[in-house]
Short mmCIF file of C-alpha atoms and ligand atoms in Angstrom, two decimals:
data_model
loop_
_atom_site.label_atom_id
_atom_site.label_comp_id
_atom_site.label_asym_id
_atom_site.label_seq_id
_atom_site.Cartn_x
_atom_site.Cartn_y
_atom_site.Cartn_z
CA MET A 1 79.31 75.99 100.10
CA SER A 2 79.06 73.00 102.47
CA SER A 3 82.34 71.87 104.05
CA GLY A 4 81.95 68.55 102.18
CA GLY A 5 81.78 70.44 98.87
CA LEU A 6 84.81 72.53 99.72
CA SER A 7 86.93 69.55 100.72
CA ALA A 8 85.92 67.67 97.54
CA ARG A 9 87.05 70.69 95.49
CA ALA A 10 90.29 70.88 97.45
CA ARG A 11 91.01 67.23 96.70
CA GLU A 12 90.31 67.85 93.01
CA VAL A 13 92.91 70.63 92.98
CA LEU A 14 95.48 68.28 94.52
CA ASP A 15 94.61 65.57 92.00
CA ARG A 16 94.98 67.95 89.07
CA ASN A 17 98.38 69.10 90.34
CA ARG A 18 99.59 65.54 90.99
CA ARG A 19 102.65 64.51 88.99
CA GLY A 20 103.06 60.86 89.95
CA ASP A 21 104.53 60.68 93.44
CA TRP A 22 104.64 64.42 94.00
CA THR A 23 102.43 67.49 93.58
CA CYS A 24 103.38 70.77 91.92
CA PRO A 25 102.22 74.02 93.57
CA SER A 26 100.35 75.11 90.42
CA ALA A 27 100.34 73.60 86.92
CA ALA A 28 101.16 76.76 84.96
CA LEU A 29 103.04 79.06 87.33
CA TYR A 30 104.98 76.53 89.43
CA PRO A 31 105.40 73.27 87.48
CA HIS A 32 108.32 71.94 89.58
CA GLN A 33 108.48 70.49 93.09
CA TRP A 34 109.11 72.82 96.05
CA LEU A 35 110.22 71.71 99.49
CA TRP A 36 107.78 73.36 101.87
CA ASP A 37 104.91 73.20 99.37
CA SER A 38 105.23 69.38 99.34
CA CYS A 39 105.32 69.37 103.17
CA PHE A 40 102.03 71.32 103.28
CA VAL A 41 100.52 69.00 100.67
CA ALA A 42 101.50 65.97 102.75
CA ILE A 43 100.04 67.53 105.91
CA GLY A 44 96.77 68.20 104.06
CA LEU A 45 96.57 64.70 102.61
CA ALA A 46 97.66 62.91 105.80
CA ARG A 47 94.21 61.99 107.02
CA SER A 48 92.42 61.26 103.75
CA ASP A 49 95.25 59.60 101.79
CA PRO A 50 98.22 58.86 104.07
CA GLN A 51 99.97 56.64 101.49
CA ARG A 52 100.02 59.42 98.92
CA ALA A 53 101.15 61.85 101.64
CA ALA A 54 104.02 59.49 102.54
CA ASP A 55 105.08 59.26 98.87
CA GLU A 56 104.97 63.07 98.59
CA LEU A 57 107.58 63.29 101.35
CA ARG A 58 109.68 60.37 100.09
CA SER A 59 109.85 62.08 96.70
CA LEU A 60 111.50 65.16 98.23
CA PHE A 61 114.50 63.02 99.17
CA ARG A 62 115.17 62.31 95.47
CA GLY A 63 116.75 65.75 95.62
CA GLN A 64 118.80 65.32 98.81
CA TRP A 65 122.49 66.12 98.33
CA SER A 66 125.18 63.79 99.66
CA ASN A 67 126.02 66.38 102.36
CA GLY A 68 122.43 66.17 103.67
CA MET A 69 121.04 69.37 102.15
CA VAL A 70 117.46 69.14 100.92
CA PRO A 71 117.05 71.63 98.07
CA HIS A 72 114.14 74.03 97.83
CA MET A 73 113.33 72.91 94.28
CA ILE A 74 113.50 69.73 92.22
CA PHE A 75 112.99 70.47 88.55
CA ALA A 76 110.33 68.49 86.68
CA ALA A 77 111.78 66.49 83.81
CA GLY A 78 110.66 67.70 80.41
CA VAL A 79 109.36 71.13 81.52
CA ARG A 80 111.12 73.90 79.64
CA ASP A 81 112.13 76.51 82.19
CA VAL A 82 115.59 77.49 81.07
CA GLY A 83 115.64 80.84 82.93
CA SER A 84 115.10 79.13 86.27
CA GLN A 85 117.30 76.04 85.74
CA ARG A 86 120.28 78.07 84.51
CA ILE A 87 120.59 79.85 87.85
CA TRP A 88 121.55 76.64 89.60
CA GLN A 89 123.12 74.06 87.24
CA SER A 90 123.22 71.72 90.23
CA LYS A 91 124.93 68.86 88.42
CA ARG A 92 128.13 70.91 88.27
CA ASN A 93 128.33 70.34 92.03
CA PRO A 94 129.62 66.84 92.90
CA LEU A 95 127.42 66.77 96.03
CA ALA A 96 124.19 67.09 94.05
CA PRO A 97 122.20 64.08 92.81
CA ARG A 98 122.99 62.83 89.29
CA ASP A 99 119.50 61.93 88.12
CA VAL A 100 117.52 65.11 88.93
CA ASP A 101 118.21 68.83 88.59
CA THR A 102 117.76 70.75 91.83
CA SER A 103 118.28 74.22 93.24
CA CYS A 104 121.32 74.70 95.48
CA ILE A 105 119.64 76.33 98.50
CA THR A 106 117.03 75.09 100.98
CA GLN A 107 113.63 76.23 102.30
CA PRO A 108 111.84 76.16 105.70
CA PRO A 109 112.62 72.72 107.15
CA LEU A 110 109.10 71.39 107.66
CA LEU A 111 109.98 67.85 106.56
CA ALA A 112 110.10 66.28 110.03
CA VAL A 113 106.88 68.06 111.01
CA ALA A 114 105.06 66.68 107.97
CA ALA A 115 106.63 63.22 108.42
CA ALA A 116 105.38 63.01 112.04
CA ARG A 117 101.85 63.99 110.99
CA VAL A 118 101.77 61.52 108.13
CA ALA A 119 103.17 58.76 110.34
CA GLN A 120 100.39 59.26 112.87
CA ALA A 121 97.83 58.62 110.12
CA LEU A 122 99.51 55.47 108.73
CA PRO A 123 98.56 51.95 109.87
CA ALA A 124 101.09 50.65 112.46
CA PRO A 125 103.37 48.45 110.27
CA ASP A 126 103.54 51.06 107.48
CA ARG A 127 104.22 53.76 110.03
CA GLU A 128 107.31 52.09 111.40
CA ALA A 129 108.71 51.31 107.95
CA PHE A 130 108.04 54.87 106.78
CA LEU A 131 109.69 56.49 109.80
CA ALA A 132 112.64 54.08 109.75
CA GLU A 133 113.23 54.95 106.08
CA LEU A 134 113.01 58.72 106.60
CA PHE A 135 114.74 59.08 109.96
CA PRO A 136 118.41 58.89 108.81
CA LYS A 137 117.67 61.25 105.92
CA LEU A 138 116.00 63.75 108.24
CA VAL A 139 118.89 63.56 110.68
CA ALA A 140 121.34 64.17 107.83
CA TYR A 141 119.33 67.24 106.81
CA HIS A 142 119.19 68.72 110.33
CA ARG A 143 122.90 68.01 110.78
CA TRP A 144 123.60 69.85 107.52
CA LEU A 145 121.59 72.85 108.74
CA TYR A 146 123.69 73.10 111.89
CA ARG A 147 127.08 72.19 110.39
CA GLU A 148 126.86 74.37 107.29
CA ARG A 149 124.52 77.13 108.36
CA ASP A 150 125.47 77.66 111.98
CA PRO A 151 129.21 77.03 111.80
CA GLN A 152 129.92 79.30 114.77
CA ASN A 153 127.42 77.57 116.99
CA ARG A 154 125.31 80.69 117.56
CA GLY A 155 122.11 78.68 117.90
CA LEU A 156 120.42 80.23 114.86
CA VAL A 157 120.91 79.09 111.27
CA THR A 158 121.81 81.69 108.66
CA LEU A 159 120.09 81.96 105.29
CA ILE A 160 121.98 83.11 102.21
CA HIS A 161 119.05 84.04 99.94
CA PRO A 162 115.44 85.26 100.43
CA TRP A 163 114.14 82.24 98.47
CA GLU A 164 115.26 80.14 101.43
CA CYS A 165 112.90 81.84 103.88
CA GLY A 166 109.81 81.06 101.79
CA LEU A 167 108.35 84.57 102.28
CA ASP A 168 110.45 85.61 99.30
CA THR A 169 109.88 89.36 98.92
CA THR A 170 109.17 90.03 102.58
CA PRO A 171 110.21 93.64 103.43
CA PRO A 172 113.11 92.86 105.83
CA TRP A 173 114.90 90.81 103.18
CA MET A 174 114.17 93.30 100.39
CA GLU A 175 115.48 96.14 102.55
CA GLN A 176 118.74 94.27 103.17
CA LEU A 177 119.00 93.46 99.47
CA ARG A 178 118.64 97.15 98.60
CA ARG A 179 121.58 97.91 100.90
CA MET A 180 123.97 95.36 99.43
CA PRO A 181 126.89 96.88 97.54
CA THR A 182 126.13 96.73 93.83
CA ALA A 183 127.96 97.24 90.57
CA TRP A 184 127.48 100.52 88.66
CA TRP A 185 125.49 98.79 85.92
CA LEU A 186 123.00 97.41 88.45
CA ARG A 187 122.50 100.85 90.00
CA LEU A 188 121.82 102.21 86.52
CA VAL A 189 119.37 99.43 85.69
CA VAL A 190 117.52 100.01 88.98
CA ARG A 191 117.47 103.80 88.61
CA TRP A 192 116.13 103.68 85.04
CA ARG A 193 113.81 100.74 85.77
CA LEU A 194 115.41 98.80 82.95
CA ALA A 195 114.82 95.44 84.63
CA ARG A 196 111.33 95.38 83.16
CA LEU A 197 112.97 94.81 79.76
CA ALA A 198 114.05 91.38 81.00
CA ARG A 199 110.46 90.30 81.75
CA PHE A 200 110.52 87.91 78.84
CA LEU A 201 112.78 85.72 81.02
CA ARG A 202 110.10 85.50 83.73
CA ARG A 203 107.38 82.90 83.76
CA ASP A 204 105.25 84.57 86.46
CA THR A 205 104.60 87.94 84.78
CA ARG A 206 103.40 86.13 81.67
CA LEU A 207 100.75 84.39 83.77
CA ALA A 208 99.76 87.00 86.39
CA PRO A 209 99.62 90.84 86.42
CA ALA A 210 103.07 92.32 87.16
CA GLY A 211 101.58 94.51 89.93
CA GLU A 212 100.82 91.38 91.99
CA ARG A 213 104.27 89.82 91.61
CA THR A 214 107.85 90.48 92.68
CA SER A 215 108.83 93.95 91.40
CA ASP A 216 111.38 94.04 88.58
CA ASN A 217 114.04 95.61 90.78
CA ASP A 218 113.56 93.15 93.68
CA GLY A 219 113.61 90.29 91.15
CA LEU A 220 116.83 91.52 89.58
CA ARG A 221 118.54 91.93 92.94
CA MET A 222 117.51 88.37 93.89
CA LEU A 223 119.05 87.07 90.67
CA VAL A 224 122.25 89.02 91.27
CA LEU A 225 122.44 87.61 94.81
CA ALA A 226 121.93 84.06 93.52
CA ALA A 227 124.71 84.59 90.95
CA ARG A 228 127.05 85.82 93.70
CA ALA A 229 126.25 82.83 95.91
CA LYS A 230 126.91 80.54 92.96
CA ARG A 231 130.43 81.93 92.62
CA HIS A 232 131.05 80.55 96.11
CA ASN A 233 129.28 77.24 95.51
CA PHE A 234 126.38 78.39 97.73
CA ASP A 235 128.68 77.70 100.65
CA LEU A 236 128.04 80.10 103.55
CA ARG A 237 131.59 79.76 104.86
CA ALA A 238 133.04 80.84 101.53
CA MET A 239 130.74 83.83 101.02
CA PRO A 240 132.34 87.24 101.71
CA PRO A 241 130.13 88.98 104.31
CA GLY A 242 130.51 92.37 102.62
CA ASP A 243 129.21 91.06 99.33
CA SER A 244 126.40 88.82 100.62
CA VAL A 245 123.08 89.10 102.43
CA LEU A 246 123.27 86.79 105.46
CA ILE A 247 120.24 86.68 107.72
CA GLU A 248 119.17 84.74 110.79
CA ASP A 249 115.59 84.52 109.66
CA VAL A 250 112.94 84.41 112.38
CA ALA A 251 110.40 82.34 110.42
CA PHE A 252 112.96 79.73 109.39
CA ASN A 253 114.47 79.38 112.85
CA ALA A 254 111.06 79.18 114.55
CA LEU A 255 110.06 76.42 112.13
CA LEU A 256 113.38 74.69 112.79
CA VAL A 257 112.50 74.50 116.49
CA VAL A 258 109.15 72.90 115.61
CA ALA A 259 110.90 70.48 113.22
CA ASN A 260 113.57 69.56 115.79
CA ARG A 261 110.79 68.60 118.19
CA SER A 262 109.10 66.48 115.55
CA LEU A 263 112.40 64.77 114.82
CA ALA A 264 112.82 63.98 118.52
CA TRP A 265 109.27 62.57 118.53
CA ILE A 266 110.11 60.38 115.51
CA ALA A 267 113.26 59.08 117.23
CA HIS A 268 111.25 58.27 120.34
CA ASP A 269 108.54 56.51 118.31
CA LEU A 270 111.23 54.32 116.73
CA GLY A 271 112.84 53.61 120.10
CA LEU A 272 115.95 55.55 119.04
CA THR A 273 117.70 58.64 120.37
CA ILE A 274 119.10 61.79 118.82
CA ASP A 275 122.84 61.92 119.49
CA PRO A 276 123.90 64.32 122.28
CA ASP A 277 125.74 66.75 119.97
CA LEU A 278 122.75 67.30 117.74
CA ASN A 279 120.44 67.41 120.73
CA ALA A 280 122.56 70.18 122.25
CA ARG A 281 122.20 72.18 119.01
CA PHE A 282 118.40 71.78 119.23
CA GLY A 283 118.43 73.20 122.76
CA ALA A 284 120.62 76.11 121.65
CA THR A 285 118.09 77.12 118.98
CA ASP A 286 115.21 77.05 121.48
CA GLU A 287 117.14 79.54 123.59
CA ALA A 288 118.60 81.67 120.81
CA LEU A 289 115.19 82.45 119.33
CA ASP A 290 114.80 84.78 122.31
CA GLN A 291 117.52 87.03 120.90
CA LEU A 292 115.20 87.96 118.04
CA TRP A 293 112.65 89.53 120.41
CA ASP A 294 112.40 93.33 120.63
CA GLU A 295 110.89 94.35 123.96
CA THR A 296 109.96 97.89 122.87
CA SER A 297 107.73 96.90 119.97
CA GLY A 298 106.80 93.50 121.42
CA GLN A 299 107.73 91.68 118.20
CA TYR A 300 110.20 89.16 116.82
CA TYR A 301 112.40 90.20 113.91
CA SER A 302 114.99 88.59 111.68
CA ARG A 303 118.61 89.56 112.35
CA ASN A 304 121.46 90.53 110.08
CA ALA A 305 124.03 87.81 110.84
CA VAL A 306 126.98 90.10 110.07
CA THR A 307 126.03 93.28 111.97
CA ASN A 308 123.90 91.46 114.57
CA GLY A 309 121.23 94.15 114.13
CA LEU A 310 117.54 93.25 114.22
CA ILE A 311 115.76 94.24 111.01
CA LYS A 312 112.81 95.99 112.59
CA LEU A 313 110.20 95.79 109.87
CA PRO A 314 107.02 94.07 111.08
CA THR A 315 105.75 90.99 109.22
CA VAL A 316 103.60 87.96 109.89
CA ALA A 317 106.80 86.06 110.79
CA THR A 318 106.63 87.62 114.26
CA PHE A 319 103.86 85.12 115.15
CA LEU A 320 105.68 81.94 114.14
CA PRO A 321 107.67 81.55 117.40
CA LEU A 322 104.25 80.87 119.00
CA TRP A 323 104.22 77.53 117.18
CA ALA A 324 107.75 76.89 118.50
CA LYS A 325 106.34 77.62 121.95
CA THR A 326 109.43 79.54 123.01
CA PRO A 327 107.80 82.89 124.02
CA THR A 328 106.99 83.40 127.71
CA PRO A 329 103.24 83.64 128.46
CA THR A 330 103.61 87.44 128.79
CA ARG A 331 105.22 87.74 125.37
CA ALA A 332 102.67 85.39 123.85
CA ALA A 333 99.87 87.56 125.23
CA ARG A 334 101.47 90.65 123.66
CA LEU A 335 101.69 88.83 120.33
CA VAL A 336 98.03 87.79 120.46
CA ALA A 337 97.01 91.40 121.24
CA LEU A 338 99.15 92.56 118.29
CA LEU A 339 97.52 89.97 116.04
CA ARG A 340 94.02 91.21 116.93
CA GLU A 341 94.79 94.86 116.09
CA PRO A 342 92.18 95.83 113.42
CA SER A 343 94.37 98.56 111.92
CA GLY A 344 97.39 96.21 111.62
CA PHE A 345 97.32 92.41 111.47
CA TRP A 346 93.52 91.90 111.78
CA PRO A 347 91.79 93.60 108.84
CA ARG A 348 88.63 92.05 107.31
CA PHE A 349 90.57 89.07 105.90
CA PRO A 350 93.47 88.31 108.27
CA VAL A 351 96.41 87.67 108.50
CA PRO A 352 98.23 90.05 106.12
CA SER A 353 101.88 89.19 105.46
CA VAL A 354 102.68 92.81 106.39
CA PRO A 355 100.43 94.82 108.77
CA THR A 356 98.09 97.17 106.93
CA ASP A 357 99.21 100.30 108.82
CA VAL A 358 102.87 100.44 107.79
CA ARG A 359 104.37 102.26 104.83
CA HIS A 360 105.59 99.19 103.02
CA PHE A 361 102.18 97.43 103.08
CA ASP A 362 100.93 96.60 99.58
CA ALA A 363 97.59 94.71 99.55
CA ASP A 364 98.09 93.06 96.15
CA ARG A 365 101.76 92.30 95.96
CA TYR A 366 103.02 88.84 96.79
CA TRP A 367 104.70 88.71 100.25
CA LYS A 368 104.33 92.47 100.88
CA GLY A 369 100.78 92.49 102.25
CA PRO A 370 98.46 89.72 101.00
CA ALA A 371 97.17 86.99 103.34
CA TRP A 372 98.53 83.50 102.64
CA ILE A 373 96.87 80.28 103.76
CA ASN A 374 100.12 78.63 104.89
CA THR A 375 101.01 81.47 107.27
CA ASN A 376 97.41 81.55 108.58
CA TRP A 377 97.65 77.81 109.19
CA MET A 378 100.97 78.16 111.05
CA VAL A 379 99.62 81.04 113.17
CA ILE A 380 96.63 78.83 114.06
CA GLN A 381 99.03 76.06 115.21
CA GLY A 382 100.78 78.63 117.41
CA LEU A 383 97.55 79.93 118.93
CA HIS A 384 96.59 76.38 119.87
CA GLU A 385 99.98 75.85 121.56
CA TYR A 386 99.03 78.69 123.93
CA ALA A 387 95.43 77.49 124.36
CA GLU A 388 94.22 80.62 122.57
CA THR A 389 91.41 78.49 121.18
CA GLY A 390 88.96 81.37 120.74
CA VAL A 391 91.26 83.38 118.46
CA GLY A 392 92.54 80.19 116.80
CA ASP A 393 89.04 78.99 115.98
CA GLU A 394 88.04 82.39 114.68
CA LEU A 395 91.07 82.55 112.39
CA ARG A 396 90.35 79.02 111.23
CA ALA A 397 86.72 79.92 110.38
CA ARG A 398 87.79 83.11 108.59
CA THR A 399 90.46 81.27 106.62
CA ILE A 400 88.00 78.60 105.45
CA GLY A 401 85.44 81.32 104.66
CA LEU A 402 87.99 83.25 102.59
CA VAL A 403 88.87 80.22 100.46
CA ASP A 404 85.22 79.25 100.10
CA ARG A 405 84.45 82.73 98.81
CA ALA A 406 87.47 83.41 96.60
CA GLY A 407 88.73 79.95 95.57
CA PHE A 408 92.08 78.18 95.96
CA SER A 409 94.21 81.19 95.03
CA GLU A 410 97.90 81.54 95.85
CA TYR A 411 97.29 84.64 98.05
CA PHE A 412 94.48 87.07 98.91
CA SER A 413 93.92 90.77 99.50
CA PRO A 414 93.51 91.16 103.27
CA LEU A 415 91.27 94.18 102.57
CA THR A 416 88.83 92.84 99.96
CA GLY A 417 89.39 89.08 100.05
CA ARG A 418 90.15 88.98 96.32
CA GLY A 419 92.37 86.09 95.22
CA PHE A 420 95.67 86.75 93.43
CA GLY A 421 98.53 84.84 91.80
CA ALA A 422 98.05 81.24 90.73
CA ASP A 423 94.58 79.62 90.76
CA ASP A 424 94.26 76.07 92.02
CA PHE A 425 97.24 76.51 94.32
CA SER A 426 98.19 73.28 96.09
CA TRP A 427 99.01 74.45 99.62
CA THR A 428 95.83 76.55 99.75
CA ALA A 429 93.85 73.38 98.92
CA ALA A 430 95.86 71.07 101.19
CA LEU A 431 95.78 73.26 104.30
CA THR A 432 92.08 74.04 103.80
CA LEU A 433 91.55 70.27 103.90
CA ASP A 434 93.47 70.06 107.16
CA LEU A 435 91.52 72.98 108.68
CA LEU A 436 88.20 71.41 107.62
CA GLU A 437 89.08 68.06 109.17
CA ARG A 438 90.15 69.49 112.50
C1 2M8 B 501 107.49 81.28 95.75
O1 2M8 B 501 108.89 81.15 95.52
C2 2M8 B 501 109.44 80.81 94.25
C3 2M8 B 501 110.94 80.71 94.39
O2 2M8 B 501 111.26 79.71 95.28
C4 2M8 B 501 109.14 81.82 93.16
O3 2M8 B 501 108.90 83.00 93.47
O4 2M8 B 501 109.17 81.43 92.00
C5 2M8 B 501 107.30 81.43 97.26
O5 2M8 B 501 106.00 81.79 97.56
C6 2M8 B 501 107.71 80.13 97.97
O6 2M8 B 501 107.43 80.20 99.34
C7 2M8 B 501 106.98 78.94 97.36
O7 2M8 B 501 107.49 77.76 97.92
C8 2M8 B 501 107.14 78.88 95.83
C9 2M8 B 501 106.24 77.81 95.20
O8 2M8 B 501 104.92 77.91 95.65
O9 2M8 B 501 106.79 80.14 95.25
#
């Protein structure tokens, strides 16, 4: 299909998923608003419809808590999704907004990145008003991340649930979840695979084959972890380390570095400054990202925040520090060589979320192997930071080709290119638009 045809189809997907000021990831499977999904939608719409893109980002702040936290979900009014809403019951928390229901955890902090891109596409007077409106809210969010999630000033923020990292069922998180101490009844349910009996509570397995989704046992453990966090008001400081899964996630922290830089750019554009305390925290994250590097394997890994041990299971997250531009040129070159390995991260339809040559690779299952358009897009940004234009352009062409061939699916088999999960998935459409316009 011509690129004009593909971008027209991408815009149609985003129009169908539009819900007033914001866009849901997919009408049937994901009817609510998600944080990083809306950021990708705004990035995709920035050039063709900057006003809508600006509203998409403004709408995320409907959910901002009075302590600055921006939740990973805002529930759509009037959509029955009792299973999901019951987990959070945000209005029981006095810090949460009164007029919308939200989740009580966050997601990769791409807000400032998206805001900077949208601002650059807005006409001058609108741009200043938009940035002036968002700036204090963004600062409050970044302050929350440091105050509440890096209380010991380690430089890296800690996540309390895999849903916060965005790559939900990614092997390092699932491995740590399997190790968490569990009650006898949970061990029994896992051993006898009884969790499948609770499928009626799940929306996703009604709409997509169970073999392509989160496994029953992983899903149950994630629910148990959310219930535990709820007992402690989702407050990291109150969560007992022995009973929690606390991770300094490499993807999240790399994206935080990128977002910090965008926030500094926004301040500069407004003729303002970031206060020295917060600025010092930004610098500490740039440096601390280094601690997640493993010289032997030449990869970045997430770290268990309690034991300080790297969780050495390879995933696509290893490439995200490239976008943060923290790796030395030597490390960046090792990462690019790793990316181009045909038996690992560069099969016919790159980039798999887990390399194809490791035991835990599963071509069809969610974040355990399939290629996702948002991670491809972020890897492309990283390659361009290091002037790896050849590889970046090739990945861009392959990504567009994949979507053209298989449609705007949620994720794709890296081996056959088949699309899985939701059809008409918003970030697939939005980021394809961005790649086409580049
Ligand atoms: C997936 O996550 C949600 C929970 O947040 C789910 O499994 O229901 C992930 O792919 C996440 O990254 C994404 O933001 C969300 C909506 O597309 O779906």
